[in-house]
mmCIF file of C-alpha atoms in Angstrom:
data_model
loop_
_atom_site.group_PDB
_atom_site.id
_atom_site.type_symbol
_atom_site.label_atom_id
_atom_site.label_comp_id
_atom_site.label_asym_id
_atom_site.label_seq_id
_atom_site.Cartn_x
_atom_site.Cartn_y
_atom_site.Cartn_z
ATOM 1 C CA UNK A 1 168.757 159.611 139.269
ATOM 2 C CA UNK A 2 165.295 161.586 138.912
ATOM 3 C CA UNK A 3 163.303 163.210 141.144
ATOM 4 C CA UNK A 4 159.626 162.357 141.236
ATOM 5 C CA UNK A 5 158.959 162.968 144.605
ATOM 6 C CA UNK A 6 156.204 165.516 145.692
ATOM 7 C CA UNK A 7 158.390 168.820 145.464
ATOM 8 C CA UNK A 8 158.631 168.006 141.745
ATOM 9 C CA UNK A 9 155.472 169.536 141.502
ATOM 10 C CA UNK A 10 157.144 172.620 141.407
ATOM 11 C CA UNK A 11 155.299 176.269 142.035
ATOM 12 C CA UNK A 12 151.672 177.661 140.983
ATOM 13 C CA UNK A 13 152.995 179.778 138.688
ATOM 14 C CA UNK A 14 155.499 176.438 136.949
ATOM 15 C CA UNK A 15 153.835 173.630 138.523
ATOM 16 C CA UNK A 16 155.642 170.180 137.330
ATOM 17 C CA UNK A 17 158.115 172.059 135.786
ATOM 18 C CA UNK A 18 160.885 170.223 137.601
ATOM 19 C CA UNK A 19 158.772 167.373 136.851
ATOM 20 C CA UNK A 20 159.281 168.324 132.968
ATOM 21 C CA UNK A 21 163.021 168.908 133.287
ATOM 22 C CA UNK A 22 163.558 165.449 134.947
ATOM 23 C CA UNK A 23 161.093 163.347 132.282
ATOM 24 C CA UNK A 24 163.335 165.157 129.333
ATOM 25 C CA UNK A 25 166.453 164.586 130.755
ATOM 26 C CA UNK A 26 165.601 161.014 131.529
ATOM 27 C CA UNK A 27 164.754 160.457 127.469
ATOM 28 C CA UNK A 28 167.946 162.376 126.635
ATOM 29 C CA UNK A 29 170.082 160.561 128.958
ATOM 30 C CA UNK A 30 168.485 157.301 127.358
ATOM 31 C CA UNK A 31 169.298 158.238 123.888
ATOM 32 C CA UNK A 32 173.312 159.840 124.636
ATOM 33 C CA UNK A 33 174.366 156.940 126.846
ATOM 34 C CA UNK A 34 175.911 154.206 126.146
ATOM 35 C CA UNK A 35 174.437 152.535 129.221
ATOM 36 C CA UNK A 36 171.806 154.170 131.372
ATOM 37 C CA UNK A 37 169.949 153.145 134.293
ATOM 38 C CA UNK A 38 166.967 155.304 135.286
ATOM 39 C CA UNK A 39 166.298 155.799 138.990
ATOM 40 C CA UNK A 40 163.463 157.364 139.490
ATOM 41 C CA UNK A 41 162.586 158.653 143.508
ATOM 42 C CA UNK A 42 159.336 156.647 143.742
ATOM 43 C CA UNK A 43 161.141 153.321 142.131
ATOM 44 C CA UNK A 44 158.717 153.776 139.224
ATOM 45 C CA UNK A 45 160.317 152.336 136.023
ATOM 46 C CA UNK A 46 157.851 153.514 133.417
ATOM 47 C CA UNK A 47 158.856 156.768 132.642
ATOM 48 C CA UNK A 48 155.660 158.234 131.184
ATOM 49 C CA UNK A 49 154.060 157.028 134.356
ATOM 50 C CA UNK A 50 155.933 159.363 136.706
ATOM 51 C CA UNK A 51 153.772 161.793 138.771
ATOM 52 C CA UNK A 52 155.035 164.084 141.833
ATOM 53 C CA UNK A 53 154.203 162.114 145.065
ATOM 54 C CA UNK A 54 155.501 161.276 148.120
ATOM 55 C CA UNK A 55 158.799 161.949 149.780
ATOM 56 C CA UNK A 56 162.642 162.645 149.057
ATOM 57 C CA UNK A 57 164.746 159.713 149.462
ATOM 58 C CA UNK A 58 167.673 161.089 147.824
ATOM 59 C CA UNK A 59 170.116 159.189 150.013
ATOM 60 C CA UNK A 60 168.778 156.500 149.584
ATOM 61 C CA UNK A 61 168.583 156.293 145.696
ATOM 62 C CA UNK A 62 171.851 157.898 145.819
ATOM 63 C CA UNK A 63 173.265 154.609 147.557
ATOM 64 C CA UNK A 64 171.300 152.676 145.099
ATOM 65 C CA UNK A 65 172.821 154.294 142.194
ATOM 66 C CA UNK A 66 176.498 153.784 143.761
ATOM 67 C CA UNK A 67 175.985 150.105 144.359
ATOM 68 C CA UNK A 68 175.699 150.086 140.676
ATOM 69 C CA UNK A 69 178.900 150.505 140.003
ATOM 70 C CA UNK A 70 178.533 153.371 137.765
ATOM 71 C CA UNK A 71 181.061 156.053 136.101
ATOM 72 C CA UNK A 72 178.797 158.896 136.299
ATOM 73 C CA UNK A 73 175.977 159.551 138.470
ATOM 74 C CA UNK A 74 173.827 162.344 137.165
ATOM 75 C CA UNK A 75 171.254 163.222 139.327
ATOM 76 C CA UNK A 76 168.590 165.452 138.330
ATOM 77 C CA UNK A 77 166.617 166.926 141.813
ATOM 78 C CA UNK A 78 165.227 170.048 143.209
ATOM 79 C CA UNK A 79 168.148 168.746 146.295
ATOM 80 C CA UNK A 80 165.117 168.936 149.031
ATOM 81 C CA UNK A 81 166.531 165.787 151.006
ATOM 82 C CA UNK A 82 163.760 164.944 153.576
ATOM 83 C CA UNK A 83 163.651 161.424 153.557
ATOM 84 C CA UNK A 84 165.739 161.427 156.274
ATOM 85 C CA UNK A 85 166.748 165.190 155.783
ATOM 86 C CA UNK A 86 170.619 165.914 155.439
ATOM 87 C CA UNK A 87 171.224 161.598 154.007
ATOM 88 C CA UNK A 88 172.051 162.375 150.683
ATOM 89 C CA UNK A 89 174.484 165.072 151.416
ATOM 90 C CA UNK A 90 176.431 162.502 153.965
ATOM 91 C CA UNK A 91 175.899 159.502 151.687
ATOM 92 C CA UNK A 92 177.664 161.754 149.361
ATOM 93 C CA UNK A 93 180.343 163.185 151.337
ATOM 94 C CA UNK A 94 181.153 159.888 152.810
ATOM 95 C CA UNK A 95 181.312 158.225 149.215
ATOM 96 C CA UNK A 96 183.849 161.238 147.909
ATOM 97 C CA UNK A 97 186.147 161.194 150.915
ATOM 98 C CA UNK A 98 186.225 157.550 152.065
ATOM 99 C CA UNK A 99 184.764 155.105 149.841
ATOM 100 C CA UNK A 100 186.079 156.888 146.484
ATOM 101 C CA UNK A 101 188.839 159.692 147.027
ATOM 102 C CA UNK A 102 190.420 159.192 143.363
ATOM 103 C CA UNK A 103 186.568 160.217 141.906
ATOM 104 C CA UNK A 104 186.563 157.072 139.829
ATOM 105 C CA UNK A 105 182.365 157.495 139.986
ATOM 106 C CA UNK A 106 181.765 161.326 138.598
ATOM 107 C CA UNK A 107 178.706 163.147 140.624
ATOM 108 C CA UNK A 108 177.202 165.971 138.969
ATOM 109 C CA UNK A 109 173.771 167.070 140.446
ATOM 110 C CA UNK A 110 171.581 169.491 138.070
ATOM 111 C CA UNK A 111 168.568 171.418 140.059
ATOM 112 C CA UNK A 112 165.712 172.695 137.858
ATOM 113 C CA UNK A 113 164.132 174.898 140.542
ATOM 114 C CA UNK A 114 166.082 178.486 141.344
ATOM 115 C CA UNK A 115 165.859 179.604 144.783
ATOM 116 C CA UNK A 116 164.983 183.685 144.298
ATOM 117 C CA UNK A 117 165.670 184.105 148.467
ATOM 118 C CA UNK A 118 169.435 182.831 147.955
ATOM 119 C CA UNK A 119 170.101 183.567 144.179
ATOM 120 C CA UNK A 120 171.315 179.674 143.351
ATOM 121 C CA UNK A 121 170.282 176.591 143.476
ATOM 122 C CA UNK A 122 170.134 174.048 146.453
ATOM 123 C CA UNK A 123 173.385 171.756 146.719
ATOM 124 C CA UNK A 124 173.327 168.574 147.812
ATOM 125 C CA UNK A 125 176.756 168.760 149.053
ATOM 126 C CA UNK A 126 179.925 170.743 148.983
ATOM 127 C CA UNK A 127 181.918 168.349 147.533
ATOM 128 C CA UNK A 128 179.242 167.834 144.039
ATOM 129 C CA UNK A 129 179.413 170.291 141.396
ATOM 130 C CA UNK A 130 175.788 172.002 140.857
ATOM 131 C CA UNK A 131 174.603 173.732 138.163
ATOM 132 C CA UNK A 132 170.573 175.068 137.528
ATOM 133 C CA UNK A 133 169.360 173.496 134.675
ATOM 134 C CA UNK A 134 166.278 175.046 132.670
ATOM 135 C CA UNK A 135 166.383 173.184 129.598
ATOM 136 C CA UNK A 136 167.110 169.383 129.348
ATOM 137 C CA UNK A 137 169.046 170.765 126.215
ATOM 138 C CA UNK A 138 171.203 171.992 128.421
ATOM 139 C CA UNK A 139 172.152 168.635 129.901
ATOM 140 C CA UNK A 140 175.003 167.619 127.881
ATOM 141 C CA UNK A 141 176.917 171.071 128.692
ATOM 142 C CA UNK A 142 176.211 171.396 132.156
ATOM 143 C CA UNK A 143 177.914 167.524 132.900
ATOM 144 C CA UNK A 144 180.905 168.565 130.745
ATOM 145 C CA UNK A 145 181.089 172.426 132.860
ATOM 146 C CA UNK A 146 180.875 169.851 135.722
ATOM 147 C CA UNK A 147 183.547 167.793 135.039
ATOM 148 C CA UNK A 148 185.697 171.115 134.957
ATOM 149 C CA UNK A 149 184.513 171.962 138.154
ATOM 150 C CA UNK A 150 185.439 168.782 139.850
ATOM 151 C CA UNK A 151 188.780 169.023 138.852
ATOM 152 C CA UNK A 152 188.453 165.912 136.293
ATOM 153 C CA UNK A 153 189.620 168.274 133.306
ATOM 154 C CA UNK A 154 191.995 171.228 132.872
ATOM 155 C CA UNK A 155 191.544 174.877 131.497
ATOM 156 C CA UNK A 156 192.751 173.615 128.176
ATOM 157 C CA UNK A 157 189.694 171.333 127.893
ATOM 158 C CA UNK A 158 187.315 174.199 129.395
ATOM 159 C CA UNK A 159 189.041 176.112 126.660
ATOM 160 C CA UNK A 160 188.576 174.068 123.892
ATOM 161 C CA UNK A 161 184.934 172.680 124.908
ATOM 162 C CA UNK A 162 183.675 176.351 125.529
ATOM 163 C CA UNK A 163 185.727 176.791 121.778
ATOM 164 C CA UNK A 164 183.415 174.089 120.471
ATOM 165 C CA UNK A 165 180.139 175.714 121.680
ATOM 166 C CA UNK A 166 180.689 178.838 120.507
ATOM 167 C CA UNK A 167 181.352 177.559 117.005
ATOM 168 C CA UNK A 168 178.556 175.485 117.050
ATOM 169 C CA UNK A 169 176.194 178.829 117.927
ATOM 170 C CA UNK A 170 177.613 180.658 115.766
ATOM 171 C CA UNK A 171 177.459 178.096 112.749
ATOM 172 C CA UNK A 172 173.792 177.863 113.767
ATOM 173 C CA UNK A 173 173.053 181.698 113.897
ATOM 174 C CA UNK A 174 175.135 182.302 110.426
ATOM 175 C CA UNK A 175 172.823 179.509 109.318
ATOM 176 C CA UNK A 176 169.690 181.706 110.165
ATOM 177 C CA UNK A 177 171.399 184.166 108.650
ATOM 178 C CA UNK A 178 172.113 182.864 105.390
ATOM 179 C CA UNK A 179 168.375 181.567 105.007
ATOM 180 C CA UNK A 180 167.037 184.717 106.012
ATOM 181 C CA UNK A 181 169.507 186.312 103.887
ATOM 182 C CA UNK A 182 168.652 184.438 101.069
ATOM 183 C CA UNK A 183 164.950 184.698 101.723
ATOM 184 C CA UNK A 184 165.562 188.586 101.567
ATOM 185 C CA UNK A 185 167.289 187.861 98.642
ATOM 186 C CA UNK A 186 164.774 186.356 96.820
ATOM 187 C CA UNK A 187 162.290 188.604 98.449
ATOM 188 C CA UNK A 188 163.967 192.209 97.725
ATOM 189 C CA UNK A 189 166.495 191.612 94.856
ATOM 190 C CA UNK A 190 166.753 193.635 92.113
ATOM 191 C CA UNK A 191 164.332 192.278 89.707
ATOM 192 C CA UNK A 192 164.695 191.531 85.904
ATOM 193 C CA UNK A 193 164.132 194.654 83.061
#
């Protein structure tokens, strides 16, 4: 679920960046999954279409996206629920404690706008994990950091994904490395008599 609505217009000084963040998730989301369905705020479907306007239904897309039937719900929103204010986090609060106790649906809701006052991000609700998300890059690690926090994995999994990402930056920096080494190399090495 994306937010489109007028508050993803974001500041003066980042204006659409959550905007941005939403558009790129949506396109990395449709490339990773092996089923997606995009809900966009407005009900737009063309992606490249989406502008900030209008209100905040998030309660109501958020009942939209749970009619679905879905395994994950991923919703990517600045969390200003207006639309009627305070809907999404009881849609969502009902849904975890009545409708689906066992978390067979996960909820994982990633906020691209950092409140300075409070130093965090707006929740949604208590009960969904919440991360700040700059970078859509960051998508993929966030969900699984998510999953961790809603209890649907242990500290050996933490262990071993955290494992993974560390290997995979440091691959990537020796990489850098060994081209600029091997520039340098080729650059400053002794040369022939």
């Amino acid at each position: 679920m994306l937010d489109d609505s007028f508050s993803a217009y974001g500041s003066g000084q980042k204006r659409r960046r959550p905007l941005a963040v939403a558009l790129a998730c949506h396109f990395l989301l449709e490339a990773l999954a092996a089923e997606y369905t995009p809900l966009w705020l407005s009900g737009r479907t063309d992606a490249l279409s989406v502008r900030p306007y209008g209100p905040t239904p998030l309660g109501e897309r958020i009942l939209d996206a749970l009619e679905l039937g879905t395994d994950r719900l991923v919703i990517v929103s600045d969390g200003w629920d207006n639309a009627p204010p305070g809907l999404a986090g009881e849609v969502l609060r009902i849904w975890r404690t009545r409708l689906d106790p066992s978390h067979a649906c996960a909820v994982v809701h990633l906020n691209p706008v950092y409140d300075a006052a409070d130093f965090d991000v707006r929740r949604l609700a208590p009960t969904v994990p919440t991360a700040g998300i700059r970078d859509a890059e960051n998508l993929v690690a966030l969900v699984e950091l998510a999953r961790f926090a809603e209890g649907r994995t242990g500290l050996p999994e933490l262990r071993a994904h955290l494992a993974r990402r560390v290997a995979e930056f440091l691959g990537a920096e020796h990489a850098d490395d060994r081209v600029r080494g091997g520039h340098d190399t080729l650059v400053m090495g002794p040369t022939a008599p």
